[in-house]
Short mmCIF file of C-alpha atoms in Angstrom, two decimals:
data_model
loop_
_atom_site.label_atom_id
_atom_site.label_comp_id
_atom_site.label_asym_id
_atom_site.label_seq_id
_atom_site.Cartn_x
_atom_site.Cartn_y
_atom_site.Cartn_z
CA MET A 1 0.13 0.16 0.07
CA GLY A 2 0.83 3.22 -1.09
CA PRO A 3 1.25 6.18 -3.38
CA TYR A 4 2.05 5.57 -7.16
CA ASP A 5 5.13 6.32 -8.08
CA SER A 6 4.18 7.83 -11.26
CA SER A 7 1.78 10.67 -12.19
CA ILE A 8 -0.22 12.30 -14.66
CA SER A 9 0.07 16.04 -16.16
CA ALA A 10 -1.73 17.43 -18.69
CA ALA A 11 -0.85 21.06 -20.18
CA ALA A 12 -3.22 23.36 -21.63
CA GLY A 13 -3.88 22.64 -25.13
CA CYS A 14 -3.86 26.47 -26.55
CA SER A 15 -2.25 29.40 -26.24
CA SER A 16 -3.13 32.28 -23.77
CA SER A 17 -5.16 34.04 -26.44
CA SER A 18 -6.90 30.65 -26.85
CA SER A 19 -7.45 30.28 -23.52
CA SER A 20 -9.28 33.69 -23.55
CA ALA A 21 -11.61 32.86 -25.71
CA CYS A 22 -12.58 29.76 -24.14
CA SER A 23 -14.20 31.57 -21.28
CA SER A 24 -16.15 33.94 -23.51
CA SER A 25 -18.86 33.46 -26.28
CA THR A 26 -18.71 35.19 -29.60
CA LYS A 27 -22.72 34.43 -29.86
CA PRO A 28 -24.89 37.21 -29.30
CA PRO A 29 -26.53 37.75 -25.69
CA GLN A 30 -29.90 35.65 -25.61
CA PRO A 31 -32.89 37.84 -23.82
CA PRO A 32 -32.54 37.25 -20.12
CA ASP A 33 -36.27 35.50 -20.03
CA GLN A 34 -34.96 32.64 -22.56
CA MET A 35 -32.34 31.84 -20.16
CA ASP A 36 -32.42 29.74 -17.16
CA HIS A 37 -31.21 32.18 -14.35
CA LEU A 38 -29.71 29.89 -11.86
CA LEU A 39 -27.54 28.01 -14.40
CA ALA A 40 -26.73 31.65 -15.59
CA GLY A 41 -25.41 32.55 -12.38
CA ALA A 42 -23.26 29.88 -12.21
CA GLY A 43 -21.49 30.74 -15.65
CA TYR A 44 -23.64 28.83 -18.12
CA LYS A 45 -25.90 29.35 -20.90
CA VAL A 46 -28.92 27.28 -21.21
CA ARG A 47 -32.24 28.22 -22.41
CA SER A 48 -35.35 27.07 -19.78
CA ASN A 49 -36.99 25.00 -22.20
CA ASP A 50 -33.73 22.68 -22.87
CA LEU A 51 -32.82 22.00 -19.13
CA HIS A 52 -34.10 18.25 -19.57
CA GLN A 53 -32.31 17.62 -22.77
CA VAL A 54 -29.19 19.03 -21.27
CA ALA A 55 -29.58 16.64 -18.29
CA GLU A 56 -29.99 13.79 -20.39
CA ARG A 57 -26.91 14.37 -22.40
CA LEU A 58 -24.46 15.05 -19.48
CA GLU A 59 -25.90 11.70 -17.84
CA HIS A 60 -25.28 10.47 -21.00
CA LEU A 61 -21.30 12.09 -21.20
CA GLU A 62 -20.69 10.26 -17.73
CA ASN A 63 -21.61 6.82 -18.81
CA VAL A 64 -19.41 7.19 -21.68
CA MET A 65 -16.41 8.86 -19.59
CA VAL A 66 -16.82 5.57 -17.37
CA LYS A 67 -16.95 3.26 -20.12
CA SER A 68 -14.20 4.58 -22.62
CA SER A 69 -10.73 3.91 -22.35
CA PRO A 70 -8.04 6.75 -22.09
CA VAL A 71 -7.37 6.12 -25.69
CA GLU A 72 -10.94 6.78 -26.42
CA ILE A 73 -11.07 9.47 -24.32
CA SER A 74 -7.87 11.01 -25.94
CA GLU A 75 -9.99 11.76 -29.57
CA LEU A 76 -11.34 14.73 -27.60
CA VAL A 77 -8.06 16.45 -27.60
CA HIS A 78 -7.00 18.84 -30.12
CA ASP A 79 -4.33 21.94 -30.75
CA ALA A 80 -7.02 24.65 -29.93
CA VAL A 81 -10.13 24.04 -28.47
CA HIS A 82 -13.22 24.09 -30.49
CA TYR A 83 -16.30 24.54 -28.59
CA ASN A 84 -17.40 26.87 -25.89
CA PRO A 85 -17.70 25.58 -22.30
CA THR A 86 -20.24 28.37 -21.37
CA ASP A 87 -22.99 26.83 -24.02
CA LEU A 88 -23.36 23.83 -21.81
CA ALA A 89 -25.71 22.48 -24.40
CA SER A 90 -23.31 22.39 -27.67
CA TRP A 91 -20.52 21.92 -25.30
CA VAL A 92 -21.60 18.43 -24.28
CA ASP A 93 -23.19 17.55 -27.59
CA SER A 94 -19.47 18.38 -29.24
CA LEU A 95 -17.51 15.95 -26.77
CA LEU A 96 -20.40 13.23 -27.79
CA THR A 97 -19.88 13.84 -30.99
CA GLU A 98 -16.14 13.50 -31.26
CA LEU A 99 -16.80 10.16 -29.16
CA ASN A 100 -19.22 9.35 -32.02
CA THR A 101 -21.98 8.71 -29.77
CA ASN A 102 -25.27 9.52 -29.98
CA PRO A 103 -27.55 11.63 -27.45
CA PRO A 104 -30.22 10.22 -25.99
CA VAL A 105 -33.65 10.76 -27.66
CA PRO A 106 -35.31 13.40 -25.75
CA VAL A 107 -38.50 11.70 -23.68
CA ALA A 108 -41.71 13.66 -23.20
CA VAL A 109 -41.87 14.02 -19.33
CA PRO A 110 -45.72 14.49 -17.96
CA THR A 111 -46.17 17.61 -16.50
CA ASP A 112 -49.41 16.45 -14.70
CA ILE A 113 -48.10 14.44 -12.29
CA PRO A 114 -50.11 15.12 -8.92
CA ASP A 115 -47.67 16.27 -5.77
CA LEU A 116 -46.79 13.05 -3.81
CA HIS A 117 -47.84 13.26 -0.06
CA PRO A 118 -45.68 11.60 2.91
CA PHE A 119 -47.40 8.96 4.80
CA PRO A 120 -47.54 10.14 8.42
CA ALA A 121 -45.83 7.38 9.77
CA ASN A 122 -42.19 6.92 10.13
CA ILE A 123 -42.15 3.82 8.28
CA ASN A 124 -44.31 3.02 4.95
CA VAL A 125 -46.64 -0.06 5.44
CA TYR A 126 -48.65 0.02 2.47
CA SER A 127 -48.47 -3.01 0.04
CA ASN A 128 -47.11 -0.92 -2.74
CA ASN A 129 -48.88 -2.66 -5.79
CA PRO A 130 -47.21 -1.42 -9.11
CA PRO A 131 -49.23 1.60 -10.65
CA PRO A 132 -51.25 1.23 -13.78
CA LEU A 133 -49.32 0.86 -17.06
CA ASN A 134 -50.80 4.23 -18.67
CA ASN A 135 -50.41 7.84 -18.62
CA GLU A 136 -52.26 8.82 -15.30
CA PHE A 137 -50.96 7.80 -11.71
CA SER A 138 -53.98 6.62 -9.91
CA GLN A 139 -54.36 6.43 -6.14
CA GLN A 140 -53.09 2.80 -4.94
CA VAL A 141 -56.14 1.14 -2.66
CA THR A 142 -54.74 -1.06 0.52
CA THR A 143 -56.95 -3.47 2.05
CA PRO A 144 -57.29 -3.59 5.71
CA LEU A 145 -55.91 -7.13 5.34
CA GLU A 146 -52.79 -5.76 3.81
CA GLU A 147 -52.17 -2.87 6.25
CA ASP A 148 -52.72 -5.62 8.90
CA VAL A 149 -50.04 -7.84 7.53
CA SER A 150 -47.22 -5.00 6.83
CA ILE A 151 -47.67 -3.34 10.27
CA ARG A 152 -47.17 -6.89 11.74
CA LEU A 153 -44.12 -7.36 10.10
CA VAL A 154 -42.28 -4.31 11.43
CA HIS A 155 -43.47 -5.34 14.62
CA VAL A 156 -42.12 -8.75 14.41
CA LEU A 157 -38.74 -7.56 12.86
CA MET A 158 -38.67 -5.16 16.07
CA THR A 159 -39.45 -8.01 18.57
CA CYS A 160 -36.65 -10.13 16.59
CA ALA A 161 -34.54 -7.72 16.95
CA GLU A 162 -34.83 -7.29 20.81
CA ALA A 163 -34.53 -10.80 21.12
CA VAL A 164 -31.09 -10.51 19.31
CA GLN A 165 -29.87 -7.85 21.63
CA ARG A 166 -30.94 -10.11 24.55
CA GLY A 167 -28.90 -13.00 23.24
CA ASP A 168 -31.80 -15.07 22.91
CA LEU A 169 -30.73 -16.83 19.64
CA PRO A 170 -33.76 -19.80 19.48
CA LEU A 171 -36.54 -17.36 20.11
CA ALA A 172 -34.71 -14.99 17.17
CA SER A 173 -34.48 -18.00 14.88
CA LEU A 174 -38.29 -18.90 15.33
CA LEU A 175 -39.38 -15.18 14.63
CA ILE A 176 -37.27 -15.47 11.35
CA ASP A 177 -39.66 -17.92 10.54
CA ASP A 178 -42.44 -15.87 11.01
CA LEU A 179 -41.27 -12.99 9.35
CA GLN A 180 -40.61 -15.28 5.90
CA THR A 181 -44.19 -16.23 6.03
CA LEU A 182 -45.55 -12.64 6.52
CA LEU A 183 -43.19 -11.88 3.64
CA GLY A 184 -44.66 -14.23 1.50
CA ARG A 185 -48.12 -12.26 2.14
CA VAL A 186 -46.50 -8.71 1.41
CA ASN A 187 -45.08 -7.31 -2.23
CA SER A 188 -41.55 -7.68 -1.60
CA GLY A 189 -40.65 -5.58 -4.92
CA CYS A 190 -41.04 -2.30 -3.21
CA GLY A 191 -41.99 -0.60 -0.09
CA ILE A 192 -42.07 -2.42 3.29
CA GLY A 193 -42.17 -5.81 1.51
CA LYS A 194 -38.40 -4.73 -0.23
CA VAL A 195 -37.05 -3.27 3.21
CA GLY A 196 -38.48 -5.88 5.05
CA SER A 197 -36.66 -8.86 2.66
CA PHE A 198 -33.25 -7.02 3.28
CA PHE A 199 -33.49 -6.33 6.83
CA ILE A 200 -34.84 -10.71 7.34
CA ASP A 201 -31.91 -11.35 5.35
CA ALA A 202 -29.41 -9.28 7.57
CA LEU A 203 -31.04 -10.71 10.88
CA SER A 204 -30.80 -14.03 9.49
CA ARG A 205 -26.89 -13.68 9.01
CA ARG A 206 -26.40 -12.14 12.02
CA ILE A 207 -28.14 -15.08 13.73
CA VAL A 208 -26.43 -18.01 12.05
CA ASN A 209 -23.21 -16.14 12.29
CA SER A 210 -21.76 -14.62 15.25
CA PRO A 211 -20.50 -11.09 14.51
CA GLN A 212 -17.72 -11.55 17.12
CA ASN A 213 -16.63 -14.63 16.02
CA SER A 214 -16.47 -14.49 12.03
CA VAL A 215 -17.23 -11.88 9.41
CA VAL A 216 -20.58 -12.26 8.18
CA GLN A 217 -20.75 -10.08 5.48
CA GLU A 218 -19.05 -11.06 2.16
CA GLU A 219 -16.57 -8.86 0.41
CA LEU A 220 -16.98 -7.51 -3.00
CA SER A 221 -13.97 -6.77 -5.38
CA ALA A 222 -13.25 -3.15 -6.18
CA TYR A 223 -14.76 -3.61 -9.66
CA GLU A 224 -18.02 -5.10 -8.11
CA ASN A 225 -18.15 -2.40 -5.58
CA GLU A 226 -17.73 0.39 -8.15
CA MET A 227 -20.37 -0.77 -10.52
CA LEU A 228 -22.59 -0.99 -7.45
CA TYR A 229 -21.59 2.65 -6.70
CA HIS A 230 -22.06 3.87 -10.42
CA HIS A 231 -25.64 2.52 -10.40
CA TYR A 232 -26.55 4.20 -7.43
CA TYR A 233 -25.11 7.56 -8.62
CA GLU A 234 -27.33 6.96 -11.47
CA ALA A 235 -30.36 5.92 -9.89
CA CYS A 236 -31.20 8.84 -7.12
CA PRO A 237 -29.80 12.22 -6.64
CA TYR A 238 -27.87 11.71 -3.25
CA LEU A 239 -24.04 11.48 -4.91
CA LYS A 240 -25.31 13.76 -7.56
CA PHE A 241 -26.55 16.13 -4.43
CA ALA A 242 -22.89 15.67 -2.79
CA HIS A 243 -20.85 16.35 -6.04
CA PHE A 244 -22.64 19.44 -7.10
CA THR A 245 -22.45 20.95 -3.92
CA ALA A 246 -19.10 20.10 -2.86
CA ASN A 247 -17.90 21.03 -5.98
CA GLN A 248 -19.55 24.47 -5.78
CA ALA A 249 -18.27 25.03 -2.51
CA ILE A 250 -14.68 23.92 -3.40
CA LEU A 251 -14.81 26.36 -6.73
CA GLU A 252 -15.67 29.30 -4.02
CA ALA A 253 -13.05 28.43 -1.68
CA PHE A 254 -10.25 28.48 -4.75
CA ASP A 255 -11.17 31.95 -5.65
CA GLY A 256 -7.92 33.87 -6.41
CA GLN A 257 -5.91 30.84 -6.36
CA ASP A 258 -3.48 29.90 -9.11
CA CYS A 259 -2.45 26.66 -7.67
CA VAL A 260 -4.88 24.18 -6.24
CA HIS A 261 -4.64 20.76 -4.83
CA VAL A 262 -8.21 18.62 -4.50
CA ILE A 263 -7.68 15.54 -2.29
CA ASP A 264 -10.37 13.02 -2.60
CA PHE A 265 -10.69 10.42 -0.19
CA ASN A 266 -12.53 8.13 -2.29
CA LEU A 267 -12.00 8.50 -6.11
CA MET A 268 -14.23 5.54 -7.32
CA GLN A 269 -14.35 6.45 -10.98
CA GLY A 270 -13.59 10.10 -10.77
CA LEU A 271 -17.44 11.19 -11.73
CA GLN A 272 -16.75 14.03 -9.45
CA TRP A 273 -14.56 16.03 -11.44
CA PRO A 274 -15.33 16.97 -14.92
CA ALA A 275 -17.55 19.26 -13.59
CA LEU A 276 -15.12 20.98 -11.47
CA ILE A 277 -12.30 21.05 -14.45
CA GLN A 278 -15.14 22.61 -16.58
CA ALA A 279 -16.08 25.43 -13.76
CA LEU A 280 -12.40 25.93 -13.48
CA ALA A 281 -11.95 26.43 -17.24
CA LEU A 282 -14.41 28.93 -17.24
CA ARG A 283 -13.12 31.08 -14.07
CA PRO A 284 -12.38 34.98 -15.00
CA GLY A 285 -8.78 35.39 -15.50
CA GLY A 286 -8.11 31.89 -16.34
CA PRO A 287 -7.75 28.45 -15.01
CA PRO A 288 -5.66 27.60 -12.00
CA LEU A 289 -2.94 24.47 -12.13
CA LEU A 290 -4.93 21.90 -10.73
CA ARG A 291 -3.65 18.99 -8.61
CA LEU A 292 -5.84 16.07 -8.25
CA THR A 293 -4.75 13.40 -5.62
CA GLY A 294 -7.51 10.04 -5.61
CA ILE A 295 -7.18 7.66 -3.18
CA GLY A 296 -8.79 4.62 -3.83
CA PRO A 297 -8.08 0.36 -3.08
CA PRO A 298 -5.43 -1.34 -4.78
CA SER A 299 -6.31 -3.47 -7.93
CA PRO A 300 -6.35 -7.16 -7.42
CA ASP A 301 -6.08 -7.60 -10.81
CA GLY A 302 -2.81 -5.80 -11.22
CA ARG A 303 -4.76 -3.21 -13.19
CA ASP A 304 -3.70 0.22 -12.25
CA SER A 305 -7.15 1.37 -12.28
CA LEU A 306 -6.47 5.04 -10.51
CA ARG A 307 -4.00 5.55 -13.36
CA GLU A 308 -6.66 4.86 -15.51
CA ILE A 309 -9.04 7.33 -14.24
CA GLY A 310 -6.86 9.84 -13.94
CA LEU A 311 -5.92 9.58 -17.66
CA LYS A 312 -9.18 10.17 -18.75
CA LEU A 313 -9.70 13.22 -16.34
CA ALA A 314 -6.24 14.26 -17.98
CA GLU A 315 -7.23 14.15 -21.05
CA LEU A 316 -10.41 16.03 -20.71
CA ALA A 317 -8.87 18.85 -18.70
CA ARG A 318 -6.61 19.46 -21.77
CA SER A 319 -9.31 19.71 -24.12
CA VAL A 320 -10.90 22.86 -22.02
CA ASN A 321 -7.22 24.17 -21.15
CA VAL A 322 -6.99 23.04 -17.48
CA ARG A 323 -3.43 22.39 -16.62
CA PHE A 324 -3.72 19.52 -14.81
CA ALA A 325 -2.06 16.69 -12.32
CA PHE A 326 -3.09 13.79 -11.23
CA ARG A 327 -1.35 11.09 -8.70
CA GLY A 328 -3.07 8.18 -7.02
CA VAL A 329 -3.16 6.62 -3.41
CA ALA A 330 -3.78 2.99 -3.44
CA ALA A 331 -4.71 1.75 0.32
CA SER A 332 -7.22 -0.22 1.46
CA ARG A 333 -8.46 1.73 4.33
CA LEU A 334 -8.67 5.60 4.92
CA GLU A 335 -6.61 5.39 8.02
CA ASP A 336 -3.74 3.82 6.31
CA VAL A 337 -3.13 6.94 4.55
CA LYS A 338 -0.56 9.21 6.05
CA SER A 339 -0.32 13.00 5.13
CA TRP A 340 3.20 12.47 3.48
CA MET A 341 1.95 10.25 1.09
CA LEU A 342 0.11 13.47 -0.46
CA GLN A 343 2.96 15.20 -0.97
CA VAL A 344 1.36 18.70 -0.71
CA SER A 345 3.22 21.84 -1.25
CA PRO A 346 3.03 24.87 0.92
CA LYS A 347 2.47 26.92 -1.88
CA GLU A 348 -1.14 25.13 -3.04
CA ALA A 349 -4.64 26.08 -1.75
CA ILE A 350 -5.64 22.58 -0.52
CA ALA A 351 -9.23 21.28 -0.35
CA ILE A 352 -10.32 17.84 1.51
CA ASN A 353 -13.03 16.15 -0.27
CA SER A 354 -14.69 13.54 1.97
CA ILE A 355 -17.93 11.89 0.28
CA MET A 356 -19.52 9.72 2.86
CA GLN A 357 -16.18 8.27 3.84
CA LEU A 358 -15.24 9.51 7.32
CA HIS A 359 -17.97 7.58 9.38
CA LYS A 360 -15.99 4.62 8.45
CA LEU A 361 -13.22 5.86 11.17
CA LEU A 362 -15.79 5.64 13.84
CA GLY A 363 -14.73 2.27 14.89
CA PRO A 364 -13.13 0.95 17.96
CA SER A 365 -9.53 1.98 16.93
CA GLN A 366 -11.09 5.56 16.60
CA SER A 367 -8.87 6.34 14.31
CA ILE A 368 -11.12 9.50 13.08
CA ASP A 369 -8.74 11.78 15.38
CA VAL A 370 -5.45 10.92 13.94
CA VAL A 371 -7.03 11.37 10.53
CA LEU A 372 -8.66 14.68 11.83
CA GLU A 373 -5.13 15.70 13.11
CA TRP A 374 -3.42 15.42 10.05
CA ILE A 375 -6.07 16.86 8.00
CA HIS A 376 -5.61 20.15 9.95
CA ASP A 377 -1.93 19.94 9.93
CA LEU A 378 -2.71 20.60 5.88
CA ASN A 379 -4.22 23.75 6.90
CA PRO A 380 -7.10 23.29 3.80
CA ARG A 381 -8.75 26.04 2.62
CA ILE A 382 -11.74 23.91 2.72
CA LEU A 383 -12.77 20.15 3.87
CA MET A 384 -16.05 19.65 2.73
CA VAL A 385 -17.91 16.63 4.29
CA VAL A 386 -21.22 14.84 3.01
CA GLU A 387 -22.78 12.00 5.24
CA GLN A 388 -25.65 10.16 6.15
CA ASP A 389 -27.66 11.97 8.10
CA SER A 390 -28.42 9.09 10.64
CA ASN A 391 -27.62 7.57 13.96
CA HIS A 392 -26.07 4.13 13.00
CA ASN A 393 -23.42 4.05 15.26
CA GLN A 394 -25.47 3.26 18.65
CA SER A 395 -23.81 0.81 21.03
CA GLN A 396 -27.34 -1.08 21.85
CA PHE A 397 -28.31 -3.09 18.90
CA LEU A 398 -32.25 -2.44 19.26
CA ASP A 399 -31.52 1.13 19.14
CA ARG A 400 -29.23 0.84 16.17
CA PHE A 401 -31.75 -1.46 14.36
CA THR A 402 -34.31 0.98 15.04
CA GLU A 403 -32.91 4.12 13.40
CA ALA A 404 -31.85 1.95 10.46
CA LEU A 405 -35.03 0.74 9.98
CA TYR A 406 -36.80 3.94 10.16
CA TYR A 407 -34.28 5.45 7.51
CA TYR A 408 -33.74 3.05 5.12
CA SER A 409 -37.61 2.84 4.63
CA THR A 410 -37.63 6.65 3.97
CA MET A 411 -34.87 5.68 1.34
CA PHE A 412 -36.27 2.69 -0.53
CA ASP A 413 -39.63 5.03 -0.72
CA SER A 414 -37.33 7.60 -2.48
CA LEU A 415 -35.88 5.10 -4.77
CA ASP A 416 -39.69 3.92 -5.89
CA ALA A 417 -40.39 7.33 -7.14
CA CYS A 418 -37.22 7.07 -9.38
CA THR A 419 -38.05 5.49 -13.12
CA SER A 420 -34.78 4.06 -14.12
CA GLN A 421 -35.43 0.54 -13.61
CA PRO A 422 -31.75 -1.11 -14.63
CA GLU A 423 -29.90 1.10 -11.96
CA LYS A 424 -32.74 1.62 -9.37
CA THR A 425 -32.06 -2.42 -8.85
CA LEU A 426 -28.40 -2.59 -8.59
CA ALA A 427 -28.56 0.61 -6.42
CA GLU A 428 -30.68 -1.22 -4.06
CA LEU A 429 -28.02 -4.09 -3.52
CA TYR A 430 -25.49 -1.01 -2.92
CA ILE A 431 -28.18 0.04 -0.29
CA GLN A 432 -28.79 -3.34 0.79
CA ARG A 433 -24.99 -4.03 1.59
CA GLU A 434 -24.83 -0.94 4.23
CA ILE A 435 -27.96 -2.44 5.84
CA CYS A 436 -26.43 -5.78 6.28
CA ASN A 437 -22.87 -3.94 7.74
CA VAL A 438 -25.33 -1.95 10.18
CA VAL A 439 -27.08 -5.08 11.32
CA CYS A 440 -24.51 -7.77 10.88
CA CYS A 441 -21.25 -6.81 11.84
CA GLU A 442 -19.86 -5.50 14.95
CA GLY A 443 -16.10 -4.28 15.81
CA LEU A 444 -13.66 -4.11 13.35
CA ALA A 445 -15.87 -5.22 10.55
CA ARG A 446 -18.77 -2.84 11.23
CA VAL A 447 -17.77 0.09 9.12
CA GLU A 448 -20.91 2.00 8.50
CA ARG A 449 -21.15 3.96 11.54
CA HIS A 450 -23.61 7.14 10.35
CA GLU A 451 -24.01 9.58 12.69
CA LEU A 452 -26.16 12.79 12.75
CA LEU A 453 -25.01 16.03 11.25
CA VAL A 454 -24.93 17.94 14.88
CA THR A 455 -22.69 15.20 16.06
CA TRP A 456 -20.57 15.88 13.23
CA ARG A 457 -20.41 19.39 13.83
CA ASP A 458 -19.31 18.77 18.10
CA ARG A 459 -16.76 16.33 16.73
CA LEU A 460 -15.38 18.55 14.12
CA ARG A 461 -15.26 21.74 16.39
CA ASN A 462 -13.33 19.96 18.83
CA ALA A 463 -10.84 18.80 15.94
CA GLY A 464 -9.98 22.53 15.43
CA PHE A 465 -12.08 23.53 12.53
CA VAL A 466 -14.98 26.02 12.25
CA PRO A 467 -17.98 25.75 9.82
CA LEU A 468 -17.92 27.41 6.53
CA HIS A 469 -21.69 28.48 5.36
CA LEU A 470 -22.52 27.05 2.12
CA GLY A 471 -23.61 30.15 0.32
CA SER A 472 -26.68 30.63 -2.15
CA ASN A 473 -24.89 29.32 -4.83
CA ALA A 474 -24.57 25.80 -3.70
CA PHE A 475 -28.22 26.10 -2.47
CA LYS A 476 -29.17 26.99 -6.27
CA GLN A 477 -27.10 24.11 -7.72
CA ALA A 478 -28.75 22.08 -5.61
CA ARG A 479 -32.13 23.22 -6.40
CA MET A 480 -30.97 22.85 -9.94
CA LEU A 481 -30.34 19.12 -9.29
CA LEU A 482 -33.44 18.30 -8.06
CA THR A 483 -35.43 19.98 -10.74
CA LEU A 484 -33.32 18.28 -13.52
CA PHE A 485 -32.72 14.54 -12.27
CA SER A 486 -35.50 14.06 -9.49
CA ALA A 487 -39.15 13.02 -8.95
CA ASP A 488 -41.13 15.47 -6.83
CA GLY A 489 -40.71 14.39 -3.11
CA TYR A 490 -37.14 15.24 -2.77
CA CYS A 491 -36.16 18.38 -0.81
CA ILE A 492 -33.32 20.53 -0.01
CA GLU A 493 -32.95 21.74 3.24
CA GLU A 494 -30.66 24.61 5.03
CA ASN A 495 -29.27 23.63 8.51
CA GLU A 496 -26.89 26.17 10.33
CA GLY A 497 -24.81 26.93 7.14
CA CYS A 498 -24.79 23.13 5.80
CA LEU A 499 -27.31 21.75 3.20
CA THR A 500 -29.55 18.24 3.53
CA LEU A 501 -31.43 16.34 1.00
CA GLY A 502 -34.09 14.29 2.15
CA TRP A 503 -37.36 12.70 1.17
CA HIS A 504 -40.21 14.81 2.21
CA SER A 505 -39.76 15.88 5.82
CA ARG A 506 -37.25 13.14 6.53
CA PRO A 507 -33.09 14.60 5.79
CA LEU A 508 -31.12 11.63 4.44
CA ILE A 509 -27.58 13.17 3.89
CA ALA A 510 -25.99 16.24 5.22
CA ALA A 511 -22.99 18.22 3.56
CA SER A 512 -21.02 20.46 5.36
CA ALA A 513 -17.94 22.83 4.93
CA TRP A 514 -14.80 23.48 6.87
CA GLN A 515 -12.13 25.04 7.59
CA ALA A 516 -8.68 24.66 9.84
CA VAL A 517 -8.03 27.29 12.32
CA PRO A 518 -5.35 27.44 15.02
CA LYS A 519 -6.62 25.31 17.93
CA SER A 520 -6.76 28.35 20.09
CA SER A 521 -9.47 29.96 17.84
CA ALA A 522 -11.28 27.13 17.19
CA ALA A 523 -14.34 28.53 19.25
CA MET A 524 -14.93 31.32 16.53
CA GLY A 525 -18.46 31.41 14.65
CA PRO A 526 -19.19 30.34 11.42
CA ILE A 527 -17.52 31.98 8.08
CA ASN A 528 -19.71 32.86 5.73
CA ARG A 529 -19.45 32.44 1.92
CA PRO A 530 -20.56 34.99 -0.22
CA SER A 531 -23.80 34.44 -2.22
#
């Protein structure tokens, strides 16, 4: 385990005069009422009636980036830049054309979908029969018998969890049999039936395999994990929200800096960074030198997957005139990474990007304290933290189980509103692995130790960080995301300078930004970002 000796760099593909041309449009300005004002405020020119088609093309481009080889991506690079990234629709179409791909055909979206209303209870217990295959959404009818079975399913789940906490495994095994019978009487394809099936499976694994004596969750390969991650990204807006919000905050933190360095705690497929590269290309006065350090697991098959991702990003950066350097750091666990591996220069403005990673450091070793200490010593201009907004780190099993059942019931309700069926099915497997880890595992094996936003606030303040208010631009970007990609029912809220994304009234993930200050000054108030 350690950093890669090789690095990737891409110089700008055109001269300074060409760079100026990349940041301005020669077309006459469109009337203000034809442009989307939120995107215009972020520097993009998109007509309001083109928003849906642009969103489809952006998703298509992300898929092409993931599936294409570095050689294919290099076809995007020319001696000069022939398209203007401020014209977002034309810019994306140009990239897709260069790759000889066809943008998806626009699909008519019904405008008469009624507003969704939240179920008053914490857990939806309706049978969730599939809606009729026509253009109208009719209200589903649930019989009293179906409601009774669903409610009893939740009750027996809680009773089984209580038996597990007491160590009464014979009773818990009998209750598993009852749960399987009840599960056969509800629709296990969605709603409480699907959530219940995942929790029943997790309880069964815990009962059969004592978590103290063996690992009850099978390990996935890096490729399998990345595949599920990608489908989770495509199926619902949670990771998109995290990326959009983090990129906007990082962009503002880098304002006026000539040499910037982003350290990504979980590079995965690099899906977050094309948008930031493009935004830096549009920056007034020209883009800075961008260094990206991506942390990820070693490739078991001998491939240098981090370097392959870096090559794709380097070619993309070159195509929009951004000087770029990449370094991959292979580590199976984040706590194995040391600050010296990152090769930080004192002349760089640093951004630390942690998307749903810090909670994995909250185990018995409490390596979170060590990692936060060396992050603080790096003195980053911004530490971006996105985490699940739920308490799955409680010591009592029943409390943890109850909180997880409420949380993931809401999560699956939100997934049921998404229409992308193939991605949704694999996204559910991604979430199922989280459920299995929360319910089955203990000790070092339990890494999904999510905590509430208020707990992260206290921990980060005690570690010498002060909050940065996410400005109105981040809020606008997040709202725009929901307009482009999501079904009704998702909601974004501001919470003391942080942003949360949830389903109806329940926050599910929270984004917060932090800045390191001398420990003696850590008690100061939040720093406001300009709107």
